[in-house]
PDB file of C-alpha atoms in Angstrom:
ATOM      1  CA  MET I1023       0.000   0.000   0.000  1.00 49.00           C
ATOM      2  CA  SER I1024       1.255   3.476  -0.872  1.00 50.00           C
ATOM      3  CA  GLN I1025       0.531   6.480   1.317  1.00 50.00           C
ATOM      4  CA  ARG I1026       0.232  10.125   0.358  1.00 52.00           C
ATOM      5  CA  ARG I1027       0.454  13.041   2.721  1.00 55.00           C
ATOM      6  CA  GLY I1028      -3.001  14.209   3.885  1.00 55.00           C
ATOM      7  CA  ARG I1029      -4.953  15.364   6.919  1.00 58.00           C
ATOM      8  CA  ASN I1030      -6.262  13.256   9.759  1.00 59.00           C
ATOM      9  CA  LYS I1031     -10.010  12.602   9.920  1.00 55.00           C
ATOM     10  CA  ASP I1032     -12.346  10.797  12.251  1.00 54.00           C
ATOM     11  CA  ASN I1033     -14.318   7.966  10.801  1.00 52.00           C
ATOM     12  CA  VAL I1034     -17.763   6.868  11.897  1.00 51.00           C
ATOM     13  CA  ALA I1035     -16.259   4.585  14.534  1.00 51.00           C
ATOM     14  CA  GLY I1036     -14.390   7.467  16.161  1.00 53.00           C
ATOM     15  CA  GLU I1037     -11.022   6.285  14.852  1.00 53.00           C
ATOM     16  CA  VAL I1038      -8.505   8.720  13.485  1.00 55.00           C
ATOM     17  CA  TYR I1039      -7.041   7.946  10.096  1.00 49.00           C
ATOM     18  CA  ASN I1040      -5.017   9.610   7.361  1.00 56.00           C
ATOM     19  CA  SER I1041      -7.385  10.659   4.616  1.00 53.00           C
ATOM     20  CA  ASN I1042      -4.788   9.909   1.971  1.00 54.00           C
ATOM     21  CA  ALA I1043      -3.714   6.511   3.295  1.00 51.00           C
ATOM     22  CA  VAL I1044      -5.426   4.743   0.403  1.00 48.00           C
ATOM     23  CA  GLU I1045      -4.285   2.150  -2.026  1.00 48.00           C
ATOM     24  CA  ASN I1046      -2.914   3.656  -5.236  1.00 49.00           C
ATOM     25  CA  PRO I1047      -4.690   1.766  -8.041  1.00 46.00           C
ATOM     26  CA  LEU I1048      -2.225   3.019 -10.638  1.00 46.00           C
ATOM     27  CA  LEU I1049       0.758   1.568  -8.796  1.00 44.00           C
ATOM     28  CA  THR I1050      -1.111  -1.657  -8.152  1.00 44.00           C
ATOM     29  CA  GLN I1051      -2.029  -1.947 -11.807  1.00 49.00           C
ATOM     30  CA  ARG I1052       1.549  -1.151 -12.819  1.00 47.00           C
ATOM     31  CA  TYR I1053       2.887  -3.876 -10.535  1.00 43.00           C
ATOM     32  CA  SER I1054       0.447  -6.378 -11.968  1.00 47.00           C
ATOM     33  CA  GLN I1055       1.518  -5.453 -15.499  1.00 50.00           C
ATOM     34  CA  GLN I1056       5.172  -5.832 -14.553  1.00 48.00           C
ATOM     35  CA  GLN I1057       4.438  -9.317 -13.225  1.00 48.00           C
ATOM     36  CA  GLN I1058       2.745 -10.239 -16.463  1.00 48.00           C
ATOM     37  CA  MET I1059       5.588  -8.768 -18.499  1.00 48.00           C
ATOM     38  CA  GLY I1060       8.092 -10.776 -16.485  1.00 48.00           C
ATOM     39  CA  MET I1061       6.231 -13.946 -17.342  1.00 46.00           C
ATOM     40  CA  MET I1062       6.195 -12.962 -20.990  1.00 48.00           C
ATOM     41  CA  GLY I1063       9.895 -12.316 -21.383  1.00 45.00           C
ATOM     42  CA  GLY I1064       9.904  -8.633 -20.396  1.00 47.00           C
ATOM     43  CA  GLY I1065       9.105  -7.196 -23.790  1.00 47.00           C
ATOM     44  CA  GLY I1066       5.402  -7.727 -24.179  1.00 50.00           C
ATOM     45  CA  MET I1067       6.041 -10.770 -26.351  1.00 51.00           C
ATOM     46  CA  PRO I1068       6.111 -14.359 -25.067  1.00 51.00           C
ATOM     47  CA  ASP I1069       9.459 -15.838 -24.047  1.00 55.00           C
ATOM     48  CA  MET I1070      10.042 -18.218 -26.941  1.00 56.00           C
ATOM     49  CA  ALA I1071      12.335 -20.467 -24.915  1.00 57.00           C
ATOM     50  CA  GLN I1072       9.638 -20.910 -22.275  1.00 60.00           C
ATOM     51  CA  MET I1073       6.988 -21.468 -24.913  1.00 62.00           C
ATOM     52  CA  MET I1074       9.073 -24.123 -26.682  1.00 62.00           C
ATOM     53  CA  GLU I1075       9.734 -25.864 -23.381  1.00 62.00           C
ATOM     54  CA  MET I1076       6.016 -25.909 -22.597  1.00 64.00           C
ATOM     55  CA  MET I1077       5.180 -27.212 -26.072  1.00 64.00           C
ATOM     56  CA  GLN I1078       7.756 -29.983 -25.777  1.00 60.00           C
ATOM     57  CA  LYS I1079       6.316 -31.026 -22.419  1.00 59.00           C
ATOM     58  CA  ASN I1080       2.783 -30.998 -23.781  1.00 57.00           C
ATOM     59  CA  MET I1081       3.807 -32.962 -26.870  1.00 55.00           C
ATOM     60  CA  GLY I1082       5.762 -35.586 -24.964  1.00 52.00           C
ATOM     61  CA  GLY I1083       5.133 -39.041 -26.395  1.00 47.00           C
ATOM     62  CA  MET I1084       3.413 -37.636 -29.466  1.00 49.00           C
ATOM     63  CA  GLY I1085       6.141 -38.479 -31.966  1.00 48.00           C
ATOM     64  CA  GLY I1086       7.251 -34.863 -32.330  1.00 46.00           C
ATOM     65  CA  MET I1087       4.507 -34.127 -34.835  1.00 49.00           C
ATOM     66  CA  GLY I1088       1.443 -34.009 -32.626  1.00 48.00           C
ATOM     67  CA  PHE I1089       0.331 -37.561 -33.432  1.00 50.00           C
ATOM     68  CA  PRO I1090       0.552 -40.474 -30.959  1.00 52.00           C
ATOM     69  CA  ASN I1091       3.251 -43.076 -31.523  1.00 56.00           C
ATOM     70  CA  MET I1092       4.254 -41.590 -34.871  1.00 56.00           C
ATOM     71  CA  ALA I1093       7.980 -41.592 -35.632  1.00 56.00           C
ATOM     72  CA  PRO I1094       9.404 -38.813 -37.817  1.00 55.00           C
ATOM     73  CA  PRO I1095       9.676 -39.815 -41.496  1.00 58.00           C
ATOM     74  CA  ASP I1096      12.912 -41.486 -42.562  1.00 63.00           C
ATOM     75  CA  LEU I1097      14.052 -38.991 -45.189  1.00 67.00           C
ATOM     76  CA  PRO I1098      17.316 -39.276 -47.119  1.00 68.00           C
ATOM     77  CA  PRO I1099      19.919 -36.619 -46.323  1.00 76.00           C
ATOM     78  CA  PRO I1100      19.882 -33.620 -48.666  1.00 80.00           C
ATOM     79  CA  ARG I1101      22.324 -33.791 -51.555  1.00 77.00           C
ATOM     80  CA  PRO I1102      24.952 -31.097 -52.124  1.00 81.00           C
ATOM     81  CA  ASN I1103      24.042 -28.368 -54.573  1.00 88.00           C
ATOM     82  CA  VAL I1104      26.878 -29.379 -56.909  1.00 91.00           C
ATOM     83  CA  LEU I1105      28.565 -32.743 -57.439  1.00 93.00           C
ATOM     84  CA  TYR I1106      31.633 -33.369 -59.592  1.00 93.00           C
ATOM     85  CA  PRO I1107      31.374 -36.997 -60.773  1.00 91.00           C
ATOM     86  CA  TYR I1108      34.010 -36.856 -63.506  1.00 94.00           C
ATOM     87  CA  GLY I1109      36.751 -34.700 -64.980  1.00 93.00           C
ATOM     88  CA  LEU I1110      36.265 -31.433 -63.065  1.00 94.00           C
ATOM     89  CA  ALA I1111      38.015 -30.235 -59.936  1.00 92.00           C
ATOM     90  CA  PHE I1112      35.857 -29.522 -56.918  1.00 91.00           C
ATOM     91  CA  GLY I1113      34.645 -25.943 -57.067  1.00 89.00           C
ATOM     92  CA  ALA I1114      35.435 -25.531 -60.769  1.00 91.00           C
ATOM     93  CA  SER I1115      33.525 -22.826 -62.612  1.00 91.00           C
ATOM     94  CA  LEU I1116      30.511 -24.083 -64.554  1.00 93.00           C
ATOM     95  CA  GLU I1117      29.835 -20.931 -66.548  1.00 90.00           C
ATOM     96  CA  ALA I1118      31.176 -22.162 -69.902  1.00 90.00           C
ATOM     97  CA  LEU I1119      29.605 -25.634 -69.684  1.00 96.00           C
ATOM     98  CA  PHE I1120      26.525 -26.781 -71.584  1.00 97.00           C
ATOM     99  CA  THR I1121      23.367 -27.372 -69.543  1.00 97.00           C
ATOM    100  CA  PHE I1122      21.130 -30.429 -69.951  1.00 98.00           C
ATOM    101  CA  TYR I1123      17.867 -31.213 -68.167  1.00 97.00           C
ATOM    102  CA  PRO I1124      16.165 -34.645 -68.174  1.00 97.00           C
ATOM    103  CA  ASN I1125      13.183 -33.165 -70.030  1.00 96.00           C
ATOM    104  CA  TYR I1126      15.433 -32.561 -73.042  1.00 97.00           C
ATOM    105  CA  LEU I1127      15.485 -36.288 -73.841  1.00 97.00           C
ATOM    106  CA  ASN I1128      12.260 -37.497 -72.216  1.00 97.00           C
ATOM    107  CA  ALA I1129       9.945 -39.204 -74.702  1.00 98.00           C
ATOM    108  CA  LEU I1130       6.996 -38.603 -72.365  1.00 97.00           C
ATOM    109  CA  LYS I1131       7.381 -34.822 -72.603  1.00 96.00           C
ATOM    110  CA  THR I1132       6.185 -32.625 -75.428  1.00 96.00           C
ATOM    111  CA  VAL I1133       8.314 -30.071 -77.213  1.00 96.00           C
ATOM    112  CA  GLN I1134       6.494 -27.393 -75.232  1.00 94.00           C
ATOM    113  CA  MET I1135       7.524 -29.180 -72.022  1.00 94.00           C
ATOM    114  CA  GLY I1136      11.161 -29.137 -73.061  1.00 95.00           C
ATOM    115  CA  ARG I1137      11.899 -32.175 -75.229  1.00 96.00           C
ATOM    116  CA  ARG I1138      14.660 -31.284 -77.719  1.00 97.00           C
ATOM    117  CA  ILE I1139      15.144 -34.472 -79.707  1.00 98.00           C
ATOM    118  CA  PRO I1140      12.648 -36.517 -81.767  1.00 98.00           C
ATOM    119  CA  LYS I1141      10.271 -38.547 -79.635  1.00 97.00           C
ATOM    120  CA  ALA I1142      11.198 -41.760 -81.453  1.00 98.00           C
ATOM    121  CA  LEU I1143      14.837 -41.292 -80.400  1.00 98.00           C
ATOM    122  CA  ALA I1144      14.146 -40.192 -76.834  1.00 98.00           C
ATOM    123  CA  CYS I1145      13.755 -42.369 -73.720  1.00 98.00           C
ATOM    124  CA  ASP I1146      11.140 -42.540 -70.977  1.00 96.00           C
ATOM    125  CA  ASP I1147      11.714 -40.569 -67.787  1.00 95.00           C
ATOM    126  CA  PRO I1148      15.525 -40.333 -67.651  1.00 96.00           C
ATOM    127  CA  THR I1149      17.035 -39.101 -64.408  1.00 95.00           C
ATOM    128  CA  VAL I1150      19.872 -36.675 -63.937  1.00 96.00           C
ATOM    129  CA  ASP I1151      21.949 -39.434 -62.303  1.00 96.00           C
ATOM    130  CA  GLU I1152      21.524 -41.634 -65.369  1.00 97.00           C
ATOM    131  CA  MET I1153      22.585 -38.755 -67.596  1.00 97.00           C
ATOM    132  CA  SER I1154      25.656 -38.292 -65.422  1.00 96.00           C
ATOM    133  CA  GLU I1155      26.466 -41.998 -65.632  1.00 97.00           C
ATOM    134  CA  VAL I1156      26.426 -41.861 -69.427  1.00 98.00           C
ATOM    135  CA  CYS I1157      28.658 -38.775 -69.448  1.00 98.00           C
ATOM    136  CA  THR I1158      31.136 -40.594 -67.223  1.00 97.00           C
ATOM    137  CA  TYR I1159      31.078 -43.553 -69.624  1.00 97.00           C
ATOM    138  CA  LEU I1160      31.753 -41.143 -72.511  1.00 98.00           C
ATOM    139  CA  LYS I1161      34.570 -39.512 -70.518  1.00 97.00           C
ATOM    140  CA  LEU I1162      32.957 -36.092 -70.662  1.00 98.00           C
ATOM    141  CA  PRO I1163      33.873 -33.785 -67.770  1.00 97.00           C
ATOM    142  CA  HIS I1164      30.676 -32.668 -66.086  1.00 97.00           C
ATOM    143  CA  ALA I1165      29.029 -31.493 -62.904  1.00 96.00           C
ATOM    144  CA  LEU I1166      25.705 -32.597 -61.483  1.00 96.00           C
ATOM    145  CA  GLU I1167      23.319 -30.121 -59.859  1.00 95.00           C
ATOM    146  CA  PRO I1168      20.656 -32.321 -58.238  1.00 94.00           C
ATOM    147  CA  ASN I1169      18.611 -29.508 -56.712  1.00 93.00           C
ATOM    148  CA  LYS I1170      18.149 -27.292 -59.759  1.00 93.00           C
ATOM    149  CA  LYS I1171      14.618 -27.079 -61.168  1.00 91.00           C
ATOM    150  CA  TYR I1172      13.679 -26.982 -64.830  1.00 91.00           C
ATOM    151  CA  PRO I1173      11.711 -23.748 -65.384  1.00 89.00           C
ATOM    152  CA  ARG I1174       9.024 -25.552 -67.421  1.00 88.00           C
ATOM    153  CA  ASP I1175       8.675 -28.468 -64.995  1.00 86.00           C
ATOM    154  CA  TRP I1176       9.342 -27.620 -61.347  1.00 83.00           C
ATOM    155  CA  MET I1177       8.535 -31.161 -60.212  1.00 86.00           C
ATOM    156  CA  ASN I1178      11.510 -32.539 -62.144  1.00 86.00           C
ATOM    157  CA  ALA I1179      14.690 -31.755 -60.218  1.00 88.00           C
ATOM    158  CA  GLY I1180      18.277 -31.883 -61.386  1.00 95.00           C
ATOM    159  CA  ARG I1181      20.476 -30.981 -64.329  1.00 96.00           C
ATOM    160  CA  ILE I1182      24.017 -31.612 -65.541  1.00 97.00           C
ATOM    161  CA  ARG I1183      26.620 -29.201 -66.894  1.00 97.00           C
ATOM    162  CA  VAL I1184      28.919 -30.791 -69.478  1.00 98.00           C
ATOM    163  CA  ARG I1185      32.185 -29.722 -71.117  1.00 97.00           C
ATOM    164  CA  LEU I1186      32.387 -30.864 -74.730  1.00 98.00           C
ATOM    165  CA  THR I1187      35.620 -29.095 -75.748  1.00 96.00           C
ATOM    166  CA  ARG I1188      38.941 -28.609 -74.006  1.00 95.00           C
ATOM    167  CA  PRO I1189      40.490 -25.164 -73.433  1.00 92.00           C
ATOM    168  CA  ASP I1190      42.585 -25.655 -76.585  1.00 95.00           C
ATOM    169  CA  GLY I1191      39.435 -26.205 -78.650  1.00 94.00           C
ATOM    170  CA  SER I1192      39.800 -29.963 -79.140  1.00 97.00           C
ATOM    171  CA  LEU I1193      36.873 -32.287 -78.434  1.00 98.00           C
ATOM    172  CA  GLU I1194      36.697 -34.154 -75.149  1.00 97.00           C
ATOM    173  CA  ASN I1195      35.182 -37.076 -77.059  1.00 98.00           C
ATOM    174  CA  PRO I1196      35.557 -37.134 -80.876  1.00 97.00           C
ATOM    175  CA  GLU I1197      32.204 -38.936 -81.150  1.00 96.00           C
ATOM    176  CA  ILE I1198      30.350 -36.081 -79.447  1.00 98.00           C
ATOM    177  CA  LYS I1199      30.657 -32.914 -81.482  1.00 97.00           C
ATOM    178  CA  SER I1200      27.522 -31.054 -80.399  1.00 97.00           C
ATOM    179  CA  ARG I1201      24.856 -30.811 -77.737  1.00 98.00           C
ATOM    180  CA  LYS I1202      22.349 -32.630 -79.920  1.00 98.00           C
ATOM    181  CA  GLU I1203      24.733 -35.531 -80.475  1.00 98.00           C
ATOM    182  CA  LEU I1204      25.164 -35.826 -76.717  1.00 98.00           C
ATOM    183  CA  MET I1205      21.404 -35.791 -76.087  1.00 98.00           C
ATOM    184  CA  LEU I1206      20.876 -38.499 -78.708  1.00 98.00           C
ATOM    185  CA  LYS I1207      23.675 -40.614 -77.234  1.00 98.00           C
ATOM    186  CA  MET I1208      22.318 -40.257 -73.698  1.00 98.00           C
ATOM    187  CA  ALA I1209      18.832 -41.264 -74.855  1.00 98.00           C
ATOM    188  CA  GLU I1210      20.353 -44.298 -76.600  1.00 98.00           C
ATOM    189  CA  LEU I1211      22.469 -45.508 -73.678  1.00 98.00           C
ATOM    190  CA  ILE I1212      20.302 -44.703 -70.644  1.00 98.00           C
ATOM    191  CA  PRO I1213      17.818 -47.577 -71.252  1.00 96.00           C
ATOM    192  CA  LYS I1214      20.776 -49.988 -71.238  1.00 96.00           C
ATOM    193  CA  LEU I1215      22.095 -48.949 -67.820  1.00 96.00           C
ATOM    194  CA  GLN I1216      22.019 -51.608 -65.111  1.00 95.00           C
ATOM    195  CA  SER I1217      21.325 -48.946 -62.504  1.00 92.00           C
ATOM    196  CA  ARG I1218      18.203 -47.928 -64.424  1.00 91.00           C
ATOM    197  CA  LYS I1219      16.996 -51.516 -64.562  1.00 93.00           C
ATOM    198  CA  VAL I1220      17.371 -51.821 -60.792  1.00 93.00           C
ATOM    199  CA  ARG I1221      15.588 -48.514 -60.232  1.00 90.00           C
ATOM    200  CA  LEU I1222      12.635 -49.468 -62.408  1.00 90.00           C
ATOM    201  CA  GLU I1223      12.320 -52.852 -60.696  1.00 91.00           C
ATOM    202  CA  LYS I1224      12.225 -51.182 -57.280  1.00 91.00           C
ATOM    203  CA  GLU I1225       9.640 -48.671 -58.443  1.00 88.00           C
ATOM    204  CA  ALA I1226       7.469 -51.438 -59.904  1.00 89.00           C
ATOM    205  CA  GLU I1227       7.663 -53.437 -56.677  1.00 90.00           C
ATOM    206  CA  ALA I1228       6.769 -50.382 -54.606  1.00 90.00           C
ATOM    207  CA  ALA I1229       3.777 -49.753 -56.874  1.00 90.00           C
ATOM    208  CA  ARG I1230       2.619 -53.371 -56.482  1.00 91.00           C
ATOM    209  CA  GLN I1231       2.882 -53.168 -52.709  1.00 90.00           C
ATOM    210  CA  ALA I1232       0.972 -49.894 -52.634  1.00 90.00           C
ATOM    211  CA  ALA I1233      -1.769 -51.352 -54.835  1.00 90.00           C
ATOM    212  CA  ALA I1234      -2.003 -54.458 -52.653  1.00 88.00           C
ATOM    213  CA  ALA I1235      -2.220 -52.346 -49.504  1.00 87.00           C
ATOM    214  CA  ALA I1236      -4.926 -50.174 -51.045  1.00 85.00           C
ATOM    215  CA  GLY I1237      -6.883 -53.244 -52.147  1.00 79.00           C
ATOM    216  CA  GLY I1238      -6.610 -54.820 -48.709  1.00 70.00           C
ATOM    217  CA  SER I1239      -7.842 -51.724 -46.923  1.00 65.00           C
ATOM    218  CA  GLY I1240     -10.758 -51.451 -49.356  1.00 60.00           C
ATOM    219  CA  ALA I1241     -11.777 -55.055 -48.737  1.00 54.00           C
ATOM    220  CA  THR I1242     -11.603 -54.543 -44.971  1.00 55.00           C
ATOM    221  CA  ALA I1243     -13.772 -51.444 -45.209  1.00 54.00           C
ATOM    222  CA  ALA I1244     -16.339 -53.329 -47.300  1.00 54.00           C
ATOM    223  CA  VAL I1245     -16.607 -56.053 -44.651  1.00 53.00           C
TER     224      VAL I1245
END
C-alpha cells in the first residue's frame, strides 16, 4: 500500500485515520503489469524459450509431430548443390559448360515441355543421375546439380553441366561434337544402364505393394 500526505479525519467509529492513506490503483495496476511482463519475457512478447519448453512437455510421447506413436519420417539426407562426378576439380567454374535437363530427352514430354530431340529417339523418364552416368562412360567432364529445377517443370529436379571441348578447342570425345549428339547418345544408352533396370524394378515393386495395400484396406472397409 502506498501512502500520500493528507490530513487526519475521524471515521464513523471514532477512529482517526489519514485521509490519503489509500491504495494507489495506478501503482497496483503497474505492478500487476510488470508481473505479467516478467512472465512474458519482459518485452510484451512471449518468451520463446519458455513457450518451446512448454510445447515440448505438452507434446511428450506424441512423436514430435502431434500424433501419438508416430515416428518422424525417414528422409534421405539432402544432396549437395553441386557434385563433380568426372573430370572437373571440386569448385570448378561451370559458366562455360553446356546445360542439360532430363526433359530434353524425355519421350513422355512434349516439345512445349522441353523435349529437344525426336520422340522416337528419346527415352522414358531419364534421371539426372543416369545422364551423369552416361557422361562418365563417354569420358565427358561434367558437374551434377541435383537440386536445380527446370523452369518448365518444377517437379523434375536436377540438371548436368557438361564440357564438350577442351580449353585448346579440341573435343573431349571425338564422337560427341555437339549438344544434340550428346542428347541423342544419352537417350540411346540410358535404357541400357544396369542402374536404371534396378531402379525401375524397385519402383514397380513399390507400386505393387501400394496397390495391394490399397486393395486390402478397401476389402476390410467393405466387410
